[in-house]
Amino acid sequence: MAPDMKRWSSPSPSVTDLYRDLHRHPELSGRETRTAARLASELSLRQFDVTHGVGGTGVVGMLRNGDGPTVLLRADIDGLPIREATGAPYASAATGVDRDGTTVPVMHACGHDLHAAALIGAIDVLQACGDRWAGTVAVVFQPAEETGEGALAMVADGLAGIVGTPTVALGQHVSPVPAGAVVTAEGVYGAASDNFRIRIHGVGGHASSPEAAVDPIIVAAAIVMRLQTVISRETAAHEPAVLTVSSIHAGHAENAIPDEAELTVNLRSFNASTRHRLINAVRRIVEAEAAAAGMEQSPSVERISGAPLLLNDPHATHRTFGAIGESGLDAHIVTQPMTGSEDFGVIGDALGCPSVFWHWGGTAPDRYSPQELSSLLTEGRLPAHIPMNHSPEYLPDLDWALPAGIHAMSTAALHWLQAS
Ligand SMILES: [Zn+2]
Ligand SMILES: [Zn+2]
């Protein structure tokens, strides 16, 4: 069904202002104190019972409206250490202090500000028609999604004791596809991700006398190249997996050999056996390259973050997308999972309820030419002029993205709240 924007509810000016405020004041993962306080006060204004500080900066709000299902609605709230280059009038000039103590620029480059504002807008829709549904709305504003830590932290800090066992957990993410489209998969929807920090311990020395040193840069370079064969030579063509060396650091002076090199590696996989095979291959290659260079001290391979597979309950997803598709949004159920990852599934797993997660389009449809739209649909290819999430230029088109997100979330929530 083609999208019908006239059926989407427009956000109140205060929800649009909330979005702009969150966008202007992004905070790093686990440091979302201002964001959490702002969202908690929005929930209190709307008569929710609010619990602060769940898993660090997480916020949980409960709204009871008679007997009926409990529907958990989750939005993540963290920004990224990226300098915003969107040129928006409400662009961020914020900085934050990262875990290494370095001051970094911060930006809502993944759209989590929009997730939070759209969830508040969806609550307004639900409250405006409170006589048409019964049950409990459990709102979860989750910190630290980007580092894969926030959902686990909220669960470990007693989320179940606040929300009980919901009937369903719903979550959504904005993407650069045209507004009006919503996309999900039944079953595996997001990759498991595993991030490793690798430290290679060489022997430093003078650049003029490499024979007296053990050069960690050569070993790092060999590791980077050899790791490319884990996917290209060790992984079957029909087995989806991704391995990216995402950072490499070594040395300072132009006339010295450093004593250490550090790499980070990001893995994405879609089942447990591939995941274990990739992790073992990384360890094997790192250790073997260090041994080949005659390093006495073994390198360290430390898992620093990640997220489990994102599993959409097939039945609950089918139901939810049926309702979304009938509501004036163009609902696509795809068969290929995305290679992106999400820790949303941790919540449903821990609470023992089905999870449904989807992406919604946040880009004005007229920014796509008909040809670009068709290559998006057939090959999943984004046009070069449309930045994607995590780009310094990524910015949802507010007039489209916010109403579409509110409409998708409120439609999905109402479907479950009216199903008692
Ligand atoms: Zn992200
Ligand atoms: Zn995100």
Short mmCIF file of N, CA and C in Angstrom, two decimals, residues 137-250:
data_model
loop_
_atom_site.label_atom_id
_atom_site.label_comp_id
_atom_site.label_asym_id
_atom_site.label_seq_id
_atom_site.Cartn_x
_atom_site.Cartn_y
_atom_site.Cartn_z
N VAL A 137 1.01 0.99 29.40
CA VAL A 137 2.10 1.37 28.50
C VAL A 137 3.37 1.48 29.35
N ALA A 138 4.36 0.69 28.99
CA ALA A 138 5.67 0.75 29.67
C ALA A 138 6.66 1.37 28.70
N VAL A 139 7.13 2.56 29.05
CA VAL A 139 8.08 3.25 28.17
C VAL A 139 9.50 3.06 28.72
N VAL A 140 10.40 2.66 27.85
CA VAL A 140 11.80 2.46 28.25
C VAL A 140 12.67 3.38 27.40
N PHE A 141 13.31 4.36 28.05
CA PHE A 141 14.32 5.17 27.38
C PHE A 141 15.68 4.57 27.75
N GLN A 142 16.27 3.94 26.76
CA GLN A 142 17.47 3.13 27.03
C GLN A 142 18.76 3.87 26.66
N PRO A 143 19.70 3.94 27.59
CA PRO A 143 20.99 4.54 27.26
C PRO A 143 21.90 3.55 26.53
N ALA A 144 23.05 4.07 26.07
CA ALA A 144 24.19 3.24 25.65
C ALA A 144 23.84 2.11 24.69
N GLU A 145 23.02 2.44 23.68
CA GLU A 145 22.77 1.42 22.64
C GLU A 145 24.00 1.26 21.75
N GLU A 146 24.65 2.38 21.45
CA GLU A 146 25.78 2.32 20.50
C GLU A 146 26.91 1.44 21.01
N THR A 147 27.05 1.35 22.31
CA THR A 147 28.12 0.51 22.85
C THR A 147 27.62 -0.88 23.21
N GLY A 148 26.34 -1.13 22.96
CA GLY A 148 25.79 -2.46 23.23
C GLY A 148 25.68 -2.77 24.71
N GLU A 149 25.65 -1.75 25.54
CA GLU A 149 25.67 -2.00 26.99
C GLU A 149 24.35 -1.67 27.68
N GLY A 150 23.58 -0.75 27.08
CA GLY A 150 22.46 -0.15 27.82
C GLY A 150 21.36 -1.12 28.18
N ALA A 151 20.95 -1.97 27.22
CA ALA A 151 19.84 -2.89 27.51
C ALA A 151 20.25 -3.86 28.61
N LEU A 152 21.45 -4.40 28.50
CA LEU A 152 21.95 -5.33 29.53
C LEU A 152 21.98 -4.65 30.89
N ALA A 153 22.44 -3.40 30.91
CA ALA A 153 22.55 -2.68 32.18
C ALA A 153 21.17 -2.46 32.79
N MET A 154 20.17 -2.13 31.97
CA MET A 154 18.82 -1.91 32.50
C MET A 154 18.23 -3.22 33.03
N VAL A 155 18.47 -4.29 32.30
CA VAL A 155 17.98 -5.60 32.75
C VAL A 155 18.65 -5.98 34.08
N ALA A 156 19.96 -5.78 34.15
CA ALA A 156 20.70 -6.15 35.37
C ALA A 156 20.27 -5.29 36.55
N ASP A 157 19.75 -4.11 36.27
CA ASP A 157 19.37 -3.19 37.34
C ASP A 157 17.87 -3.27 37.68
N GLY A 158 17.23 -4.36 37.27
CA GLY A 158 15.88 -4.59 37.77
C GLY A 158 14.76 -4.10 36.88
N LEU A 159 14.97 -4.03 35.58
CA LEU A 159 13.90 -3.61 34.66
C LEU A 159 12.65 -4.48 34.84
N ALA A 160 12.86 -5.80 35.00
CA ALA A 160 11.71 -6.72 35.12
C ALA A 160 10.85 -6.38 36.33
N GLY A 161 11.47 -5.94 37.40
CA GLY A 161 10.73 -5.59 38.61
C GLY A 161 9.84 -4.37 38.40
N ILE A 162 10.16 -3.54 37.43
CA ILE A 162 9.36 -2.35 37.17
C ILE A 162 8.26 -2.64 36.15
N VAL A 163 8.61 -3.35 35.08
CA VAL A 163 7.64 -3.49 33.99
C VAL A 163 6.93 -4.85 33.98
N GLY A 164 7.38 -5.82 34.79
CA GLY A 164 6.75 -7.15 34.78
C GLY A 164 7.03 -7.88 33.48
N THR A 165 6.05 -8.69 33.05
CA THR A 165 6.22 -9.41 31.78
C THR A 165 5.27 -8.80 30.75
N PRO A 166 5.80 -7.98 29.84
CA PRO A 166 4.93 -7.35 28.85
C PRO A 166 4.36 -8.38 27.87
N THR A 167 3.29 -8.00 27.20
CA THR A 167 2.72 -8.82 26.13
C THR A 167 3.63 -8.79 24.91
N VAL A 168 4.24 -7.65 24.68
CA VAL A 168 5.13 -7.49 23.53
C VAL A 168 6.06 -6.31 23.81
N ALA A 169 7.26 -6.35 23.23
CA ALA A 169 8.18 -5.21 23.29
C ALA A 169 8.36 -4.68 21.87
N LEU A 170 8.13 -3.38 21.70
CA LEU A 170 8.21 -2.75 20.38
C LEU A 170 9.33 -1.71 20.36
N GLY A 171 10.10 -1.71 19.29
CA GLY A 171 11.17 -0.71 19.14
C GLY A 171 11.32 -0.35 17.67
N GLN A 172 11.79 0.87 17.41
CA GLN A 172 11.96 1.27 16.01
C GLN A 172 13.19 2.16 15.86
N HIS A 173 13.71 2.17 14.62
CA HIS A 173 14.92 2.93 14.31
C HIS A 173 14.70 3.69 13.00
N VAL A 174 15.10 4.96 12.98
CA VAL A 174 14.98 5.74 11.75
C VAL A 174 16.09 5.34 10.78
N SER A 175 15.79 5.41 9.49
CA SER A 175 16.80 5.11 8.48
C SER A 175 16.63 6.09 7.32
N PRO A 176 17.61 6.14 6.40
CA PRO A 176 17.54 7.15 5.33
C PRO A 176 16.58 6.80 4.20
N VAL A 177 15.84 5.71 4.29
CA VAL A 177 14.90 5.39 3.21
C VAL A 177 13.76 6.42 3.23
N PRO A 178 12.98 6.51 2.15
CA PRO A 178 11.96 7.56 2.09
C PRO A 178 10.92 7.42 3.21
N ALA A 179 10.50 8.54 3.75
CA ALA A 179 9.46 8.54 4.78
C ALA A 179 8.20 7.93 4.20
N GLY A 180 7.53 7.14 5.00
CA GLY A 180 6.35 6.41 4.55
C GLY A 180 6.64 4.93 4.48
N ALA A 181 7.93 4.57 4.25
CA ALA A 181 8.31 3.16 4.22
C ALA A 181 8.67 2.70 5.63
N VAL A 182 8.27 1.49 5.96
CA VAL A 182 8.71 0.84 7.20
C VAL A 182 9.16 -0.56 6.81
N VAL A 183 10.26 -1.00 7.41
CA VAL A 183 10.91 -2.24 6.98
C VAL A 183 11.21 -3.10 8.19
N THR A 184 10.96 -4.40 8.06
CA THR A 184 11.37 -5.33 9.10
C THR A 184 11.58 -6.71 8.49
N ALA A 185 11.93 -7.67 9.32
CA ALA A 185 11.99 -9.08 8.91
C ALA A 185 11.37 -9.90 10.02
N GLU A 186 10.80 -11.05 9.62
CA GLU A 186 10.24 -11.97 10.61
C GLU A 186 11.33 -12.99 10.93
N GLY A 187 11.77 -13.05 12.19
CA GLY A 187 12.88 -13.92 12.54
C GLY A 187 14.13 -13.08 12.76
N VAL A 188 15.28 -13.57 12.25
CA VAL A 188 16.54 -12.84 12.46
C VAL A 188 16.48 -11.53 11.68
N TYR A 189 16.61 -10.42 12.39
CA TYR A 189 16.54 -9.12 11.72
C TYR A 189 17.85 -8.34 11.81
N GLY A 190 18.60 -8.55 12.87
CA GLY A 190 19.86 -7.82 13.03
C GLY A 190 20.99 -8.77 13.37
N ALA A 191 22.18 -8.40 12.94
CA ALA A 191 23.35 -9.24 13.17
C ALA A 191 23.77 -9.22 14.63
N ALA A 192 24.42 -10.31 15.05
CA ALA A 192 25.19 -10.25 16.30
C ALA A 192 26.45 -9.45 15.99
N SER A 193 26.85 -8.58 16.90
CA SER A 193 28.11 -7.86 16.67
C SER A 193 29.05 -8.10 17.84
N ASP A 194 30.32 -8.18 17.50
CA ASP A 194 31.36 -8.37 18.52
C ASP A 194 32.51 -7.45 18.18
N ASN A 195 32.87 -6.60 19.14
CA ASN A 195 33.97 -5.67 18.94
C ASN A 195 35.14 -6.06 19.82
N PHE A 196 36.33 -6.12 19.21
CA PHE A 196 37.53 -6.53 19.93
C PHE A 196 38.59 -5.44 19.88
N ARG A 197 39.31 -5.32 20.98
CA ARG A 197 40.52 -4.49 20.98
C ARG A 197 41.71 -5.44 21.02
N ILE A 198 42.62 -5.24 20.07
CA ILE A 198 43.80 -6.11 19.96
C ILE A 198 45.02 -5.27 20.28
N ARG A 199 45.82 -5.74 21.22
CA ARG A 199 47.07 -5.02 21.54
C ARG A 199 48.24 -5.91 21.18
N ILE A 200 49.13 -5.38 20.35
CA ILE A 200 50.30 -6.13 19.90
C ILE A 200 51.52 -5.55 20.60
N HIS A 201 52.22 -6.41 21.33
CA HIS A 201 53.33 -5.93 22.16
C HIS A 201 54.65 -6.25 21.46
N GLY A 202 55.26 -5.25 20.85
CA GLY A 202 56.56 -5.43 20.21
C GLY A 202 57.67 -4.95 21.12
N VAL A 203 58.81 -4.65 20.50
CA VAL A 203 59.92 -4.06 21.24
C VAL A 203 60.30 -2.79 20.48
N GLY A 204 60.16 -1.65 21.16
CA GLY A 204 60.44 -0.38 20.51
C GLY A 204 61.92 -0.15 20.33
N GLY A 205 62.25 0.82 19.49
CA GLY A 205 63.67 1.13 19.31
C GLY A 205 63.85 2.26 18.32
N HIS A 206 65.11 2.44 17.88
CA HIS A 206 65.43 3.51 16.94
C HIS A 206 65.06 3.07 15.52
N ALA A 207 64.48 3.98 14.77
CA ALA A 207 64.05 3.64 13.41
C ALA A 207 65.22 3.22 12.53
N SER A 208 66.44 3.64 12.92
CA SER A 208 67.63 3.29 12.11
C SER A 208 68.12 1.87 12.38
N SER A 209 67.61 1.24 13.44
CA SER A 209 68.12 -0.09 13.82
C SER A 209 66.99 -1.07 14.05
N PRO A 210 66.24 -1.37 13.00
CA PRO A 210 65.07 -2.25 13.19
C PRO A 210 65.47 -3.64 13.68
N GLU A 211 66.72 -4.04 13.42
CA GLU A 211 67.13 -5.38 13.85
C GLU A 211 67.16 -5.51 15.37
N ALA A 212 67.22 -4.37 16.06
CA ALA A 212 67.24 -4.41 17.53
C ALA A 212 65.84 -4.28 18.12
N ALA A 213 64.85 -4.16 17.25
CA ALA A 213 63.47 -3.98 17.73
C ALA A 213 62.60 -5.12 17.21
N VAL A 214 61.38 -5.21 17.73
CA VAL A 214 60.38 -6.09 17.11
C VAL A 214 59.21 -5.17 16.77
N ASP A 215 59.03 -4.94 15.47
CA ASP A 215 58.17 -3.84 15.02
C ASP A 215 56.68 -4.24 15.06
N PRO A 216 55.90 -3.65 15.96
CA PRO A 216 54.48 -4.02 16.04
C PRO A 216 53.66 -3.50 14.85
N ILE A 217 54.22 -2.49 14.13
CA ILE A 217 53.47 -1.96 12.99
C ILE A 217 53.41 -2.98 11.86
N ILE A 218 54.53 -3.68 11.63
CA ILE A 218 54.54 -4.72 10.59
C ILE A 218 53.55 -5.82 10.96
N VAL A 219 53.56 -6.20 12.23
CA VAL A 219 52.65 -7.27 12.67
C VAL A 219 51.20 -6.80 12.53
N ALA A 220 50.93 -5.54 12.90
CA ALA A 220 49.56 -5.01 12.77
C ALA A 220 49.13 -5.04 11.31
N ALA A 221 50.04 -4.63 10.42
CA ALA A 221 49.71 -4.60 8.99
C ALA A 221 49.43 -6.02 8.49
N ALA A 222 50.25 -6.98 8.93
CA ALA A 222 50.04 -8.37 8.51
C ALA A 222 48.71 -8.89 9.03
N ILE A 223 48.38 -8.53 10.26
CA ILE A 223 47.09 -8.95 10.83
C ILE A 223 45.93 -8.37 10.02
N VAL A 224 46.03 -7.08 9.71
CA VAL A 224 44.95 -6.44 8.95
C VAL A 224 44.72 -7.18 7.64
N MET A 225 45.81 -7.51 6.94
CA MET A 225 45.65 -8.18 5.64
C MET A 225 45.16 -9.61 5.82
N ARG A 226 45.72 -10.33 6.76
CA ARG A 226 45.34 -11.74 6.94
C ARG A 226 43.88 -11.85 7.42
N LEU A 227 43.43 -10.88 8.22
CA LEU A 227 42.03 -10.93 8.68
C LEU A 227 41.04 -10.85 7.51
N GLN A 228 41.48 -10.22 6.41
CA GLN A 228 40.58 -10.13 5.25
C GLN A 228 40.23 -11.51 4.70
N THR A 229 41.07 -12.50 4.97
CA THR A 229 40.81 -13.84 4.42
C THR A 229 39.79 -14.61 5.26
N VAL A 230 39.45 -14.11 6.44
CA VAL A 230 38.47 -14.84 7.27
C VAL A 230 37.13 -14.89 6.52
N ILE A 231 36.74 -13.78 5.91
CA ILE A 231 35.49 -13.79 5.14
C ILE A 231 35.74 -14.33 3.73
N SER A 232 36.81 -13.84 3.06
CA SER A 232 36.95 -14.16 1.63
C SER A 232 37.39 -15.59 1.38
N ARG A 233 38.13 -16.21 2.32
CA ARG A 233 38.68 -17.55 2.09
C ARG A 233 38.15 -18.60 3.06
N GLU A 234 37.61 -18.20 4.18
CA GLU A 234 37.20 -19.20 5.18
C GLU A 234 35.69 -19.26 5.35
N THR A 235 34.96 -18.33 4.72
CA THR A 235 33.51 -18.26 4.93
C THR A 235 32.80 -18.57 3.62
N ALA A 236 31.84 -19.49 3.68
CA ALA A 236 31.14 -19.90 2.47
C ALA A 236 30.34 -18.73 1.89
N ALA A 237 30.17 -18.77 0.58
CA ALA A 237 29.51 -17.65 -0.12
C ALA A 237 28.09 -17.44 0.38
N HIS A 238 27.45 -18.51 0.84
CA HIS A 238 26.04 -18.38 1.27
C HIS A 238 25.92 -18.02 2.75
N GLU A 239 27.06 -17.83 3.40
CA GLU A 239 27.04 -17.58 4.84
C GLU A 239 27.33 -16.10 5.08
N PRO A 240 26.32 -15.30 5.44
CA PRO A 240 26.60 -13.87 5.59
C PRO A 240 27.43 -13.58 6.84
N ALA A 241 28.43 -12.74 6.68
CA ALA A 241 29.29 -12.34 7.81
C ALA A 241 30.09 -11.12 7.37
N VAL A 242 30.46 -10.30 8.33
CA VAL A 242 31.26 -9.10 8.04
C VAL A 242 32.39 -9.03 9.04
N LEU A 243 33.59 -8.66 8.54
CA LEU A 243 34.72 -8.38 9.43
C LEU A 243 35.32 -7.06 8.98
N THR A 244 35.36 -6.09 9.88
CA THR A 244 35.95 -4.77 9.57
C THR A 244 37.01 -4.44 10.61
N VAL A 245 38.21 -4.11 10.13
CA VAL A 245 39.21 -3.53 11.04
C VAL A 245 38.86 -2.05 11.14
N SER A 246 38.41 -1.64 12.33
CA SER A 246 37.79 -0.32 12.43
C SER A 246 38.71 0.76 12.97
N SER A 247 39.85 0.39 13.55
CA SER A 247 40.84 1.40 13.91
C SER A 247 42.21 0.76 14.02
N ILE A 248 43.24 1.59 13.84
CA ILE A 248 44.62 1.12 13.98
C ILE A 248 45.46 2.29 14.48
N HIS A 249 46.17 2.05 15.55
CA HIS A 249 46.99 3.12 16.15
C HIS A 249 48.34 2.54 16.55
N ALA A 250 49.41 3.26 16.16
CA ALA A 250 50.75 2.88 16.64
C ALA A 250 51.69 4.03 16.39
#
